[in-house]
Coordinates of C-alpha atoms in Angstrom, one line a residue:
X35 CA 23.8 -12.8 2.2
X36 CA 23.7 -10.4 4.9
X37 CA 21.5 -10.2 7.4
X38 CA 21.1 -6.6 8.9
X39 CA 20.4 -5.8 12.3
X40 CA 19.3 -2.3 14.7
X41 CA 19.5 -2.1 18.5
X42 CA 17.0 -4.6 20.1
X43 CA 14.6 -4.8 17.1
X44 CA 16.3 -7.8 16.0
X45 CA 17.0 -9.0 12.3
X46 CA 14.8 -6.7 10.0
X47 CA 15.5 -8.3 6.2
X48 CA 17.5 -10.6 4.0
X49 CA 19.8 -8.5 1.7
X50 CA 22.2 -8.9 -1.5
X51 CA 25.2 -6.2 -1.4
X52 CA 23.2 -5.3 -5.3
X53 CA 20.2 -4.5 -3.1
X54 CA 22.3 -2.4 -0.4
X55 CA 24.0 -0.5 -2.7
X56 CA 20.3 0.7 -4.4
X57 CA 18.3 1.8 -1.3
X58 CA 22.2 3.6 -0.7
X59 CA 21.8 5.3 -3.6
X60 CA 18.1 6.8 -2.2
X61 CA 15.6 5.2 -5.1
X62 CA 13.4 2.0 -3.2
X63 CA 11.1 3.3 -1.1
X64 CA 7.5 2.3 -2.6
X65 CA 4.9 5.0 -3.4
X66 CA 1.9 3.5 -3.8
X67 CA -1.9 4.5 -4.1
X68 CA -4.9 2.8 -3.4
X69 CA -7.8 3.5 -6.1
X70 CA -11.2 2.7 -5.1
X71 CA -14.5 5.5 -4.9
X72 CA -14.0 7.4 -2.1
X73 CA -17.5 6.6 -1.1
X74 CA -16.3 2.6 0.0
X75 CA -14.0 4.2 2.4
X76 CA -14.6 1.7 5.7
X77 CA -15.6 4.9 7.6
X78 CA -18.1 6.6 4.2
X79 CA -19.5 3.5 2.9
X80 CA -22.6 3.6 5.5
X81 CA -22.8 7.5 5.5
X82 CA -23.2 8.5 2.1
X83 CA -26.4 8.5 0.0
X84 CA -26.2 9.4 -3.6
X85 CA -22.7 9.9 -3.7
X86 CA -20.8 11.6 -6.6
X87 CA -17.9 9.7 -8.7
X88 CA -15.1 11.7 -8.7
X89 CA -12.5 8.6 -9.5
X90 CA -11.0 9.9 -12.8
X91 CA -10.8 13.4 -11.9
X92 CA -8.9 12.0 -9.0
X93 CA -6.7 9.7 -11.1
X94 CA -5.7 12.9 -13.1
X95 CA -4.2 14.6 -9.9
X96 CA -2.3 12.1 -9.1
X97 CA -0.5 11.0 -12.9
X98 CA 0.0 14.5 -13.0
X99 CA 1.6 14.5 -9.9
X100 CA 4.0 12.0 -10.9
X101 CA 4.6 12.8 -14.4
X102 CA 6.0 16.2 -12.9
X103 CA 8.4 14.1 -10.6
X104 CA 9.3 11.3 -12.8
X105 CA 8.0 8.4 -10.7
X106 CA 6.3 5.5 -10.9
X107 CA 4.1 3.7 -8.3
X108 CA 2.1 1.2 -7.4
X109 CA -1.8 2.0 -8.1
X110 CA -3.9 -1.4 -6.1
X111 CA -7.1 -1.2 -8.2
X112 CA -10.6 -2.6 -7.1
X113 CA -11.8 -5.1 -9.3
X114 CA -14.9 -3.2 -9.7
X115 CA -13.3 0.0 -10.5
X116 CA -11.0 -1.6 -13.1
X117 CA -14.3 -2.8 -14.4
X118 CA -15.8 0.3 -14.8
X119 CA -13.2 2.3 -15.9
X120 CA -11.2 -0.1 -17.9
X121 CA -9.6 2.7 -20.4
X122 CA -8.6 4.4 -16.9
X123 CA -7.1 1.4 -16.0
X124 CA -5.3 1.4 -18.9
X125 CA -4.1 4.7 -18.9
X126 CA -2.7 4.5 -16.1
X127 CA -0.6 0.9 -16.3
X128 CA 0.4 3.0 -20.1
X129 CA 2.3 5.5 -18.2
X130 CA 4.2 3.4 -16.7
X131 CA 2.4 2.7 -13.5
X132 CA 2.3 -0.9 -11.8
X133 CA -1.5 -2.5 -11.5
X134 CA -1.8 -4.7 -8.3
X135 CA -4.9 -5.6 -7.1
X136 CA -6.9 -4.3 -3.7
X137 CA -9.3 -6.8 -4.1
X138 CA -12.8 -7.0 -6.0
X139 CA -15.5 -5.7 -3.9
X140 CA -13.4 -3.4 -1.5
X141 CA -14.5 -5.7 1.3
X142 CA -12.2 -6.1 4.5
X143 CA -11.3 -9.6 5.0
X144 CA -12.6 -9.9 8.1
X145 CA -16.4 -9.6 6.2
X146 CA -14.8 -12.6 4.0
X147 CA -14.6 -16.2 4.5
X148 CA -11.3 -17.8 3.0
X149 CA -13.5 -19.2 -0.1
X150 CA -14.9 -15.7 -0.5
X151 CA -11.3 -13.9 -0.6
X152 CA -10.1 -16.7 -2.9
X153 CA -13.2 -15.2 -5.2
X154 CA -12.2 -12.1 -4.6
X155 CA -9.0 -12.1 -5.7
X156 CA -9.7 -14.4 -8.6
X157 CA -12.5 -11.9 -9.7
X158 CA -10.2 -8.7 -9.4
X159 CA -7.0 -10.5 -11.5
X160 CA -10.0 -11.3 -13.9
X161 CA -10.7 -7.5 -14.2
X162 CA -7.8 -6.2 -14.3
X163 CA -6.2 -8.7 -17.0
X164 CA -9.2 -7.5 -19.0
X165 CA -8.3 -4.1 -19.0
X166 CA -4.0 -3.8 -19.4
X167 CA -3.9 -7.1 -21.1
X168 CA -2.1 -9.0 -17.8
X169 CA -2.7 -10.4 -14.2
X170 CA -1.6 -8.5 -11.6
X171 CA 1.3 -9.7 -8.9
X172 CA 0.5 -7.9 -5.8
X173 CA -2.1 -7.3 -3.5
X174 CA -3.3 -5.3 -0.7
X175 CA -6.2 -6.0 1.3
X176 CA -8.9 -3.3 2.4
X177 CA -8.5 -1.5 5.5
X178 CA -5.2 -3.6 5.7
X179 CA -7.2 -6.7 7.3
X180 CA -4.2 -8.8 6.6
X181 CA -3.6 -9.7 10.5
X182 CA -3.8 -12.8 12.5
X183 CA -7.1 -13.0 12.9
X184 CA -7.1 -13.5 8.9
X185 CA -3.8 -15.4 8.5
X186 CA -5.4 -18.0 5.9
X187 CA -5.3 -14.9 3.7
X188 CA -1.5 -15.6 3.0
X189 CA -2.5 -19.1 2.0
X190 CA -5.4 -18.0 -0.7
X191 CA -2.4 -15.5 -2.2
X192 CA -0.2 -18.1 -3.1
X193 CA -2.6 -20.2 -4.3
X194 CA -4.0 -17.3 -7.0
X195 CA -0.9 -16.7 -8.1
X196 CA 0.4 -13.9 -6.7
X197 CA 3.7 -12.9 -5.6
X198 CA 3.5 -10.2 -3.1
X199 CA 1.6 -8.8 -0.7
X200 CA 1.3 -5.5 0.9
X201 CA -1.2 -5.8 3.7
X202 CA 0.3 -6.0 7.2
X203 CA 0.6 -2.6 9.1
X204 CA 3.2 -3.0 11.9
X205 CA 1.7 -1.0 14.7
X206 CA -1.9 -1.5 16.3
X207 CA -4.2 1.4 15.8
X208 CA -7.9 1.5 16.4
X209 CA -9.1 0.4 12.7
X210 CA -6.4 -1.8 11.9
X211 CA -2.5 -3.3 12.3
X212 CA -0.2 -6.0 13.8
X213 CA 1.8 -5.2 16.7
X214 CA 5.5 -6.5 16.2
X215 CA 5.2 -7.3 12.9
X216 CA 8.2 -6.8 11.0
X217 CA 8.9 -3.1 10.0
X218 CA 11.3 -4.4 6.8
X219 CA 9.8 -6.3 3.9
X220 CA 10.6 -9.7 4.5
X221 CA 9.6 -13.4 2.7
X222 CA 6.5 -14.6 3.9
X223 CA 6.7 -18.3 5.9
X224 CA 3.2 -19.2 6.3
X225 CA 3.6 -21.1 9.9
X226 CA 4.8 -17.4 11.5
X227 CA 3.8 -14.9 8.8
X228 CA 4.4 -11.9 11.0
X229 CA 7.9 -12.8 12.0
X230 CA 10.6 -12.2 9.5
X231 CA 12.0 -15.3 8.6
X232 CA 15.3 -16.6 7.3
X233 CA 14.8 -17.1 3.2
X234 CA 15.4 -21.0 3.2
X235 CA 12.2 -21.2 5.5
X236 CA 9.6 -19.0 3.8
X237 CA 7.0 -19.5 1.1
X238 CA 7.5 -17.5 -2.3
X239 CA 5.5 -14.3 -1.6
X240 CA 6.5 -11.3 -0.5
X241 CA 5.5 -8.8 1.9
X242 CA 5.8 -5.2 2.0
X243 CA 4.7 -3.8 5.2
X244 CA 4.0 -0.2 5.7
X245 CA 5.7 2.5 6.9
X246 CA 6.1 3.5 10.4
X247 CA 8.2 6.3 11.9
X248 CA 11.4 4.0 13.6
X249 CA 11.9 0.5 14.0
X250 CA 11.6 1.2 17.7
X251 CA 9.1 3.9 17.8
X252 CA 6.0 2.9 15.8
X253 CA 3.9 6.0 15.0
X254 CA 2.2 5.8 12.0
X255 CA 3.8 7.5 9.1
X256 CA 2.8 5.2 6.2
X257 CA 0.1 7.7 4.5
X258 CA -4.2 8.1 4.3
X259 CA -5.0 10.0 7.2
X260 CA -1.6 10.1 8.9
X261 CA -0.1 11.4 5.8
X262 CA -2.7 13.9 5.6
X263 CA -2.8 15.1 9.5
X264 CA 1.1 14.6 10.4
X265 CA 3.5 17.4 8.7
X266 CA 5.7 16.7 5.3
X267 CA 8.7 17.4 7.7
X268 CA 8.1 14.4 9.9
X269 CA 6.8 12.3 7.4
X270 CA 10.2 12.7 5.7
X271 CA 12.2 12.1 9.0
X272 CA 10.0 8.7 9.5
X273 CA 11.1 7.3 5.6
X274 CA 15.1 8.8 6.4
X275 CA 14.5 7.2 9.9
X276 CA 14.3 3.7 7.9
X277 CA 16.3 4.7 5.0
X278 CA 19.8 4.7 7.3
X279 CA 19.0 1.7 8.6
X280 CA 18.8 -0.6 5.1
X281 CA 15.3 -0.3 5.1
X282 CA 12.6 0.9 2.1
X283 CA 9.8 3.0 3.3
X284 CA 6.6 1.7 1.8
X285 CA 4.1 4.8 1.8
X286 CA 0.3 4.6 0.5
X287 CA -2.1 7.4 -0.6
X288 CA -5.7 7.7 -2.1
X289 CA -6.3 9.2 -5.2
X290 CA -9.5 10.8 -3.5
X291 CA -7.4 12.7 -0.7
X292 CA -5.9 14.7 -3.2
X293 CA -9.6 15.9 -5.2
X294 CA -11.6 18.5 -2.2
X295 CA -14.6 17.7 -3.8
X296 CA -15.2 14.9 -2.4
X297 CA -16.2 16.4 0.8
X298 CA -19.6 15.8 1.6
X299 CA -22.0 16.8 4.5
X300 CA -24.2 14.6 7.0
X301 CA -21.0 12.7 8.1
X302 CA -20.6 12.5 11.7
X303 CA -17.9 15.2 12.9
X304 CA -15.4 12.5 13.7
X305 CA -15.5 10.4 10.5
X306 CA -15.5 13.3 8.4
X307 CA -12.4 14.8 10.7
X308 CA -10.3 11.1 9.8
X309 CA -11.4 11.2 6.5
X310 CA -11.3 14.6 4.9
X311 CA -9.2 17.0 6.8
X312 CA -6.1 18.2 4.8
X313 CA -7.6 17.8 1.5
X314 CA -6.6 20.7 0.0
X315 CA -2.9 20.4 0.7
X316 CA -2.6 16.6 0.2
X317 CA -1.3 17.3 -3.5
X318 CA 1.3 19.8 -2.3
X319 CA 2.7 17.3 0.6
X320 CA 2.6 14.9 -2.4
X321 CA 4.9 16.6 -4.3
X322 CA 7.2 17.7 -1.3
X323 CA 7.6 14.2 -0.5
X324 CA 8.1 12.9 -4.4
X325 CA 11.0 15.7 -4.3
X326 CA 12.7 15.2 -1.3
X327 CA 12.8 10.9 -1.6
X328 CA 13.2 8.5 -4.1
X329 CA 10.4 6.0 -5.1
X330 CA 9.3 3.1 -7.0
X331 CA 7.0 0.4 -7.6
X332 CA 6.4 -2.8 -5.2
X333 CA 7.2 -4.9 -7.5
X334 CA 10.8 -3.2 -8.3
X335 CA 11.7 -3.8 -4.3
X336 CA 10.7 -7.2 -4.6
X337 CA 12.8 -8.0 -7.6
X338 CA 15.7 -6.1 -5.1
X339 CA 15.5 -8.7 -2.7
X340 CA 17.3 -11.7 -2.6
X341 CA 15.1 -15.2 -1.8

């Protein structure tokens, strides 16, 4: 076991020589995309009346996306959706996608009581088992409300039966994040779940926290709006940035940021400048992005890691 540090930030993960030697050869960052109808958004859900689905056009963008760059990701599904659209659901877990879940209703967690997430998360498994035939693993909360404030949420995981989580956002912006979280992924111990703790103390899930541009310089870089507003180039510096230092960038998009016609009007100027500027070249980033890194599923990082 070998435990790698950088500079001041301190011991960032738990690694196996097998796990060293495979983000060396460039393939464990995590691509990962969170479906839900754009309309839920935190910053549409109030604004929009009669809204147009736009969800399987969407979904098409994005397989096709992939397909041409041989990748697969990480698609957290809405119980709701995968309700709706079970064949879609399907479809996409066919191709060779992994199905996590991003809970049922689309509800941030700080809207939930811990009985109310448990539901959640026991409704969502429910939907998608129905559709691809098998409970999902991993989660990722709405809004990424996994923070102290809704610590119990780590709890009501591993009592549902997942294994991973990939929730915490380690830099505090206005809508969501934890300052100092860890910037690696890292076993969860439920008593400090935001410090990354040595394996022989830690529960058996597993988190995945999202990207940021250093260890020591915490801008945003993990996708949504930042992937959309920041330029490919420095994207791609923020994932080598980790890369060098033993650590897989874990990067998230919607499938709605790469359809324009989900732009609406009657949104207040400044929700629809976070939520629908660069539209029209999020597929084209996309694919710089897939072509310039290597990527893969949450759950193939997890299985790297040693516990």
């Amino acid at each position: 076991m070998v435990i790698i540090k950088y500079g001041s930030g301190g011991s960032f993960t738990h690694m196996s020589r097998s796990t060293r030697d495979a983000l060396a050869g460039g393939f464990a960052n995590v691509i990962s995309f969170d479906l839900e109808h754009w309309y839920t958004a935190t910053l549409l859900r109030d604004e929009v009346d009669d809204p147009i689905d736009r969800i399987e056009t969407s979904v098409e963008i994005v397989l096709d996306v992939l397909d041409e760059h041989e990748t697969a990701a990480t698609f957290f599904v809405v119980g709701d959706v995968a309700r709706e659209y079970p064949e879609l659901i399907e479809r996409v877990a066919d191709a060779g996608h992994e199905i996590a879940s991003h809970g049922q209703t689309h509800t941030p967690l700080f809207e939930l009581t811990p009985e109310a997430f448990t539901e959640e998360l026991d409704a969502s498994a429910d939907a998608i088992e129905t559709a691809i035939g098998r409970r999902p693993t991993g989660f990722r909360a709405p809004n990424f409300s996994v923070t102290p404030r809704t610590r119990w949420a780590f709890d009501a995981l591993l009592e549902t039966g997942y294994r991973y989580d990939s929730s915490v956002f380690p830099v505090k912006t206005p809508m969501y994040g934890v300052n100092g979280a860890p910037v690696s992924p890292y076993w969860v111990d439920r008593r400090r779940p935001f410090i990354d703790a040595s394996p022989s103390d830690t529960d058996d899930l597993f988190e995945l926290p999202l990207a940021v541009f250093h260890p020591r310089v915490r801008i945003p870089t993990a996708g949504g709006f930042y992937g959309r507003i920041l330029p490919r180039w420095l994207l791609s510096r923020g994932i080598s940035n980790l890369n060098r230092r033993g650590i897989p960038a874990t990067i998230y998009f919607h499938p709605w940021e790469f359809n324009p016609e989900v732009r609406v009007d009657g949104v207040p100027a400044h929700k629809r400048f976070i939520s629908f500027h660069g539209l029209d070249r999020a597929r084209e980033k996309l694919g710089e992005l897939l072509a310039a890194h290597e990527f893969t599923t949450c759950k193939r990082v997890m299985e790297l890691y040693d516990h």
